[in-house]
Amino acid sequence: AQTVTQSQPEMSVQEAETVTLSCTYDTSESDYYLFWYKQPPSRQMILVIRQEAYKQQNATENRFSVNFQKAAKSFSLKISDSQLGDAAMYFCAYRSRSGNTPLVFGKGTRLSVIA
Amino acid sequence: DSGVTQTPKHLITATGQRVTLRCSPRSGDLSVYWYQQSLDQGLQFLIQYYNGEERAKGNILERFSAQQFPDLHSELNLSSLELGDSALYFCASSVDPSVHEQYFGPGTRLTVT
């Protein structure tokens, strides 16, 4: 079974600075998707970014980018120019490319942004 | 706003009781997923439906059941509730199982006292 590990329960960053959240995963599959979800205090789960395992290019969405290292099974999220609204729980998630599989989530990293 | 709606937002009930959580997927989405988020277990997949049929099962207890109706809304039924069932229950939807983005509803906070 696939597992997702987020080794940093809590992180903090100064406003306008850059922070990187770590995620590693374990799978025997070669084709899959990886995601970062954000959960602010409202508890809504918001999709931040998606990476397809067969693509070597790292995904980018505005201030959010990933560093995908397939051989190392690592998928980190970089947040640039951090804003107060970035404060939230961030979950890394894995999904097999085959259709009938759910998302497998890590335990999450709580990010605080300091003004 | 993801377009996925869940009712109620909050539910407080006693042990041994039965509750029903409701989810309406985004317009056009045929697949619905239920997840449970608790402090000790994190986010765990419960069950998936596609166009009215069960497609995948996760760590769903026998006391829990779900269904998806012809209008595509889904209900999660939790019975013989225990204190440990207190959690945030999310519904997510996607167009079909081959689409990999899942869009989450706001969740239902269940408190069992």
Short mmCIF file of N, CA, C and O in Angstrom, two decimals, chain A residues 33 35 37 39 42-45 47 50 91 95-103 105-107, chain B residues 2 33 35 37 40-43 45 48 55-56 88 90 97 99-102 104-106 109:
data_model
loop_
_atom_site.label_atom_id
_atom_site.label_comp_id
_atom_site.label_asym_id
_atom_site.label_seq_id
_atom_site.Cartn_x
_atom_site.Cartn_y
_atom_site.Cartn_z
N TYR A 33 -0.18 10.38 -9.47
CA TYR A 33 -0.30 11.82 -9.31
C TYR A 33 0.03 12.19 -7.87
O TYR A 33 -0.25 11.43 -6.94
N PHE A 35 -0.29 15.58 -5.08
CA PHE A 35 -1.02 16.83 -4.85
C PHE A 35 -0.58 17.47 -3.54
O PHE A 35 -0.13 16.79 -2.61
N TYR A 37 -2.66 19.91 -0.88
CA TYR A 37 -3.91 20.53 -0.50
C TYR A 37 -3.65 21.46 0.68
O TYR A 37 -2.83 21.16 1.56
N GLN A 39 -5.48 23.45 3.92
CA GLN A 39 -6.66 23.48 4.77
C GLN A 39 -6.54 24.66 5.75
O GLN A 39 -5.90 24.56 6.78
N SER A 42 -10.82 27.65 8.15
CA SER A 42 -12.20 27.35 7.74
C SER A 42 -12.45 25.86 7.54
O SER A 42 -13.60 25.43 7.42
N ARG A 43 -11.38 25.07 7.47
CA ARG A 43 -11.43 23.60 7.30
C ARG A 43 -11.67 23.16 5.86
O ARG A 43 -11.66 21.97 5.58
N GLN A 44 -11.91 24.10 4.96
CA GLN A 44 -12.09 23.73 3.55
C GLN A 44 -10.81 23.16 3.00
O GLN A 44 -9.73 23.68 3.26
N MET A 45 -10.88 22.07 2.26
CA MET A 45 -9.71 21.49 1.61
C MET A 45 -9.58 22.11 0.21
O MET A 45 -10.47 21.95 -0.63
N LEU A 47 -7.32 22.55 -3.28
CA LEU A 47 -6.23 22.02 -4.09
C LEU A 47 -5.28 23.15 -4.45
O LEU A 47 -5.68 24.17 -5.01
N ARG A 50 -0.77 20.29 -8.50
CA ARG A 50 -0.78 18.87 -8.90
C ARG A 50 0.46 18.58 -9.74
O ARG A 50 0.87 19.40 -10.56
N PHE A 91 -1.46 19.51 3.27
CA PHE A 91 -1.44 18.06 3.14
C PHE A 91 -0.88 17.66 1.79
O PHE A 91 -1.31 18.16 0.75
N ARG A 95 -2.09 9.75 -5.50
CA ARG A 95 -3.16 8.97 -6.10
C ARG A 95 -2.59 8.19 -7.27
O ARG A 95 -1.90 8.75 -8.12
N SER A 96 -2.89 6.91 -7.30
CA SER A 96 -2.48 6.07 -8.42
C SER A 96 -3.15 6.55 -9.70
O SER A 96 -4.24 7.14 -9.65
N ARG A 97 -2.53 6.30 -10.82
CA ARG A 97 -3.13 6.71 -12.09
C ARG A 97 -4.35 5.86 -12.44
O ARG A 97 -5.22 6.30 -13.19
N SER A 98 -4.40 4.65 -11.92
CA SER A 98 -5.58 3.83 -12.19
C SER A 98 -6.77 4.45 -11.48
O SER A 98 -6.64 4.96 -10.37
N GLY A 99 -7.93 4.40 -12.15
CA GLY A 99 -9.03 5.26 -11.75
C GLY A 99 -9.65 5.03 -10.39
O GLY A 99 -10.01 5.98 -9.72
N ASN A 100 -9.82 3.79 -9.97
CA ASN A 100 -10.61 3.55 -8.76
C ASN A 100 -9.79 3.57 -7.49
O ASN A 100 -9.93 2.70 -6.64
N THR A 101 -8.95 4.54 -7.36
CA THR A 101 -8.14 4.63 -6.15
C THR A 101 -8.35 5.99 -5.51
O THR A 101 -8.48 7.00 -6.19
N PRO A 102 -8.41 6.02 -4.19
CA PRO A 102 -8.64 7.29 -3.51
C PRO A 102 -7.33 8.05 -3.31
O PRO A 102 -6.25 7.55 -3.65
N LEU A 103 -7.45 9.22 -2.77
CA LEU A 103 -6.28 9.97 -2.35
C LEU A 103 -5.74 9.38 -1.05
O LEU A 103 -6.51 9.03 -0.15
N PHE A 105 -3.35 10.52 2.00
CA PHE A 105 -2.84 11.76 2.54
C PHE A 105 -1.73 11.54 3.56
O PHE A 105 -1.71 10.54 4.28
N GLY A 106 -0.83 12.51 3.64
CA GLY A 106 0.09 12.59 4.76
C GLY A 106 -0.62 13.18 5.96
O GLY A 106 -1.79 13.58 5.88
N LYS A 107 0.10 13.26 7.08
CA LYS A 107 -0.49 13.77 8.33
C LYS A 107 -0.61 15.28 8.35
O LYS A 107 -1.28 15.84 9.21
N SER B 2 -15.84 25.41 -3.84
CA SER B 2 -15.52 24.31 -4.75
C SER B 2 -16.72 23.89 -5.59
O SER B 2 -16.56 23.21 -6.61
N TYR B 33 -16.67 10.88 -3.33
CA TYR B 33 -15.79 10.21 -2.38
C TYR B 33 -16.12 10.74 -0.98
O TYR B 33 -16.37 11.94 -0.81
N TYR B 35 -14.47 11.05 2.92
CA TYR B 35 -13.27 10.97 3.73
C TYR B 35 -13.62 11.36 5.17
O TYR B 35 -14.49 12.18 5.41
N GLN B 37 -11.80 12.89 8.66
CA GLN B 37 -10.61 13.53 9.22
C GLN B 37 -10.74 13.57 10.73
O GLN B 37 -11.58 14.29 11.27
N ASP B 40 -6.48 11.70 15.46
CA ASP B 40 -5.51 10.62 15.60
C ASP B 40 -5.26 9.87 14.30
O ASP B 40 -4.17 9.35 14.08
N GLN B 41 -6.24 9.83 13.40
CA GLN B 41 -6.09 9.03 12.17
C GLN B 41 -5.81 9.88 10.94
O GLN B 41 -5.55 9.35 9.87
N GLY B 42 -5.88 11.19 11.06
CA GLY B 42 -5.68 12.03 9.89
C GLY B 42 -6.83 11.89 8.91
O GLY B 42 -7.95 11.55 9.28
N LEU B 43 -6.54 12.13 7.63
CA LEU B 43 -7.56 12.05 6.58
C LEU B 43 -7.57 10.65 6.00
O LEU B 43 -6.58 10.19 5.43
N PHE B 45 -9.76 7.72 3.62
CA PHE B 45 -10.78 7.44 2.63
C PHE B 45 -11.78 6.43 3.19
O PHE B 45 -11.39 5.42 3.79
N GLN B 48 -16.21 5.29 -2.17
CA GLN B 48 -16.38 6.03 -3.42
C GLN B 48 -17.58 5.48 -4.19
O GLN B 48 -17.78 4.27 -4.27
N ARG B 55 -17.75 2.05 -6.02
CA ARG B 55 -16.57 1.74 -6.83
C ARG B 55 -15.37 1.30 -6.00
O ARG B 55 -14.55 0.52 -6.45
N ALA B 56 -15.24 1.85 -4.81
CA ALA B 56 -14.09 1.50 -3.98
C ALA B 56 -14.45 1.71 -2.52
O ALA B 56 -15.25 2.58 -2.19
N LEU B 88 -14.36 15.23 11.37
CA LEU B 88 -14.82 16.04 10.25
C LEU B 88 -14.99 15.09 9.07
O LEU B 88 -14.05 14.35 8.73
N PHE B 90 -15.65 14.70 5.14
CA PHE B 90 -15.61 15.41 3.87
C PHE B 90 -16.20 14.58 2.75
O PHE B 90 -16.01 13.36 2.70
N PRO B 97 -13.88 8.73 -12.27
CA PRO B 97 -12.71 8.23 -11.53
C PRO B 97 -11.39 8.44 -12.24
O PRO B 97 -10.34 8.41 -11.61
N VAL B 99 -10.42 11.13 -13.68
CA VAL B 99 -9.98 12.51 -13.49
C VAL B 99 -9.38 12.62 -12.09
O VAL B 99 -10.00 12.22 -11.12
N HIS B 100 -8.22 13.20 -12.02
CA HIS B 100 -7.49 13.04 -10.77
C HIS B 100 -7.64 14.16 -9.77
O HIS B 100 -7.29 14.00 -8.62
N GLU B 101 -8.17 15.27 -10.20
CA GLU B 101 -8.48 16.30 -9.21
C GLU B 101 -9.79 15.95 -8.52
O GLU B 101 -10.77 15.62 -9.18
N GLN B 102 -9.77 16.02 -7.22
CA GLN B 102 -10.99 15.88 -6.45
C GLN B 102 -11.25 17.20 -5.74
O GLN B 102 -10.34 17.78 -5.16
N PHE B 104 -13.23 19.25 -2.87
CA PHE B 104 -13.80 18.94 -1.56
C PHE B 104 -14.90 19.90 -1.16
O PHE B 104 -14.81 21.11 -1.43
N GLY B 105 -15.89 19.37 -0.47
CA GLY B 105 -16.90 20.19 0.17
C GLY B 105 -16.37 20.77 1.47
O GLY B 105 -15.24 20.47 1.87
N PRO B 106 -17.18 21.58 2.15
CA PRO B 106 -16.72 22.24 3.37
C PRO B 106 -16.68 21.32 4.59
O PRO B 106 -16.14 21.70 5.62
N ARG B 109 -18.95 18.65 10.57
CA ARG B 109 -18.29 18.38 11.86
C ARG B 109 -19.25 17.60 12.73
O ARG B 109 -20.30 18.12 13.10
#
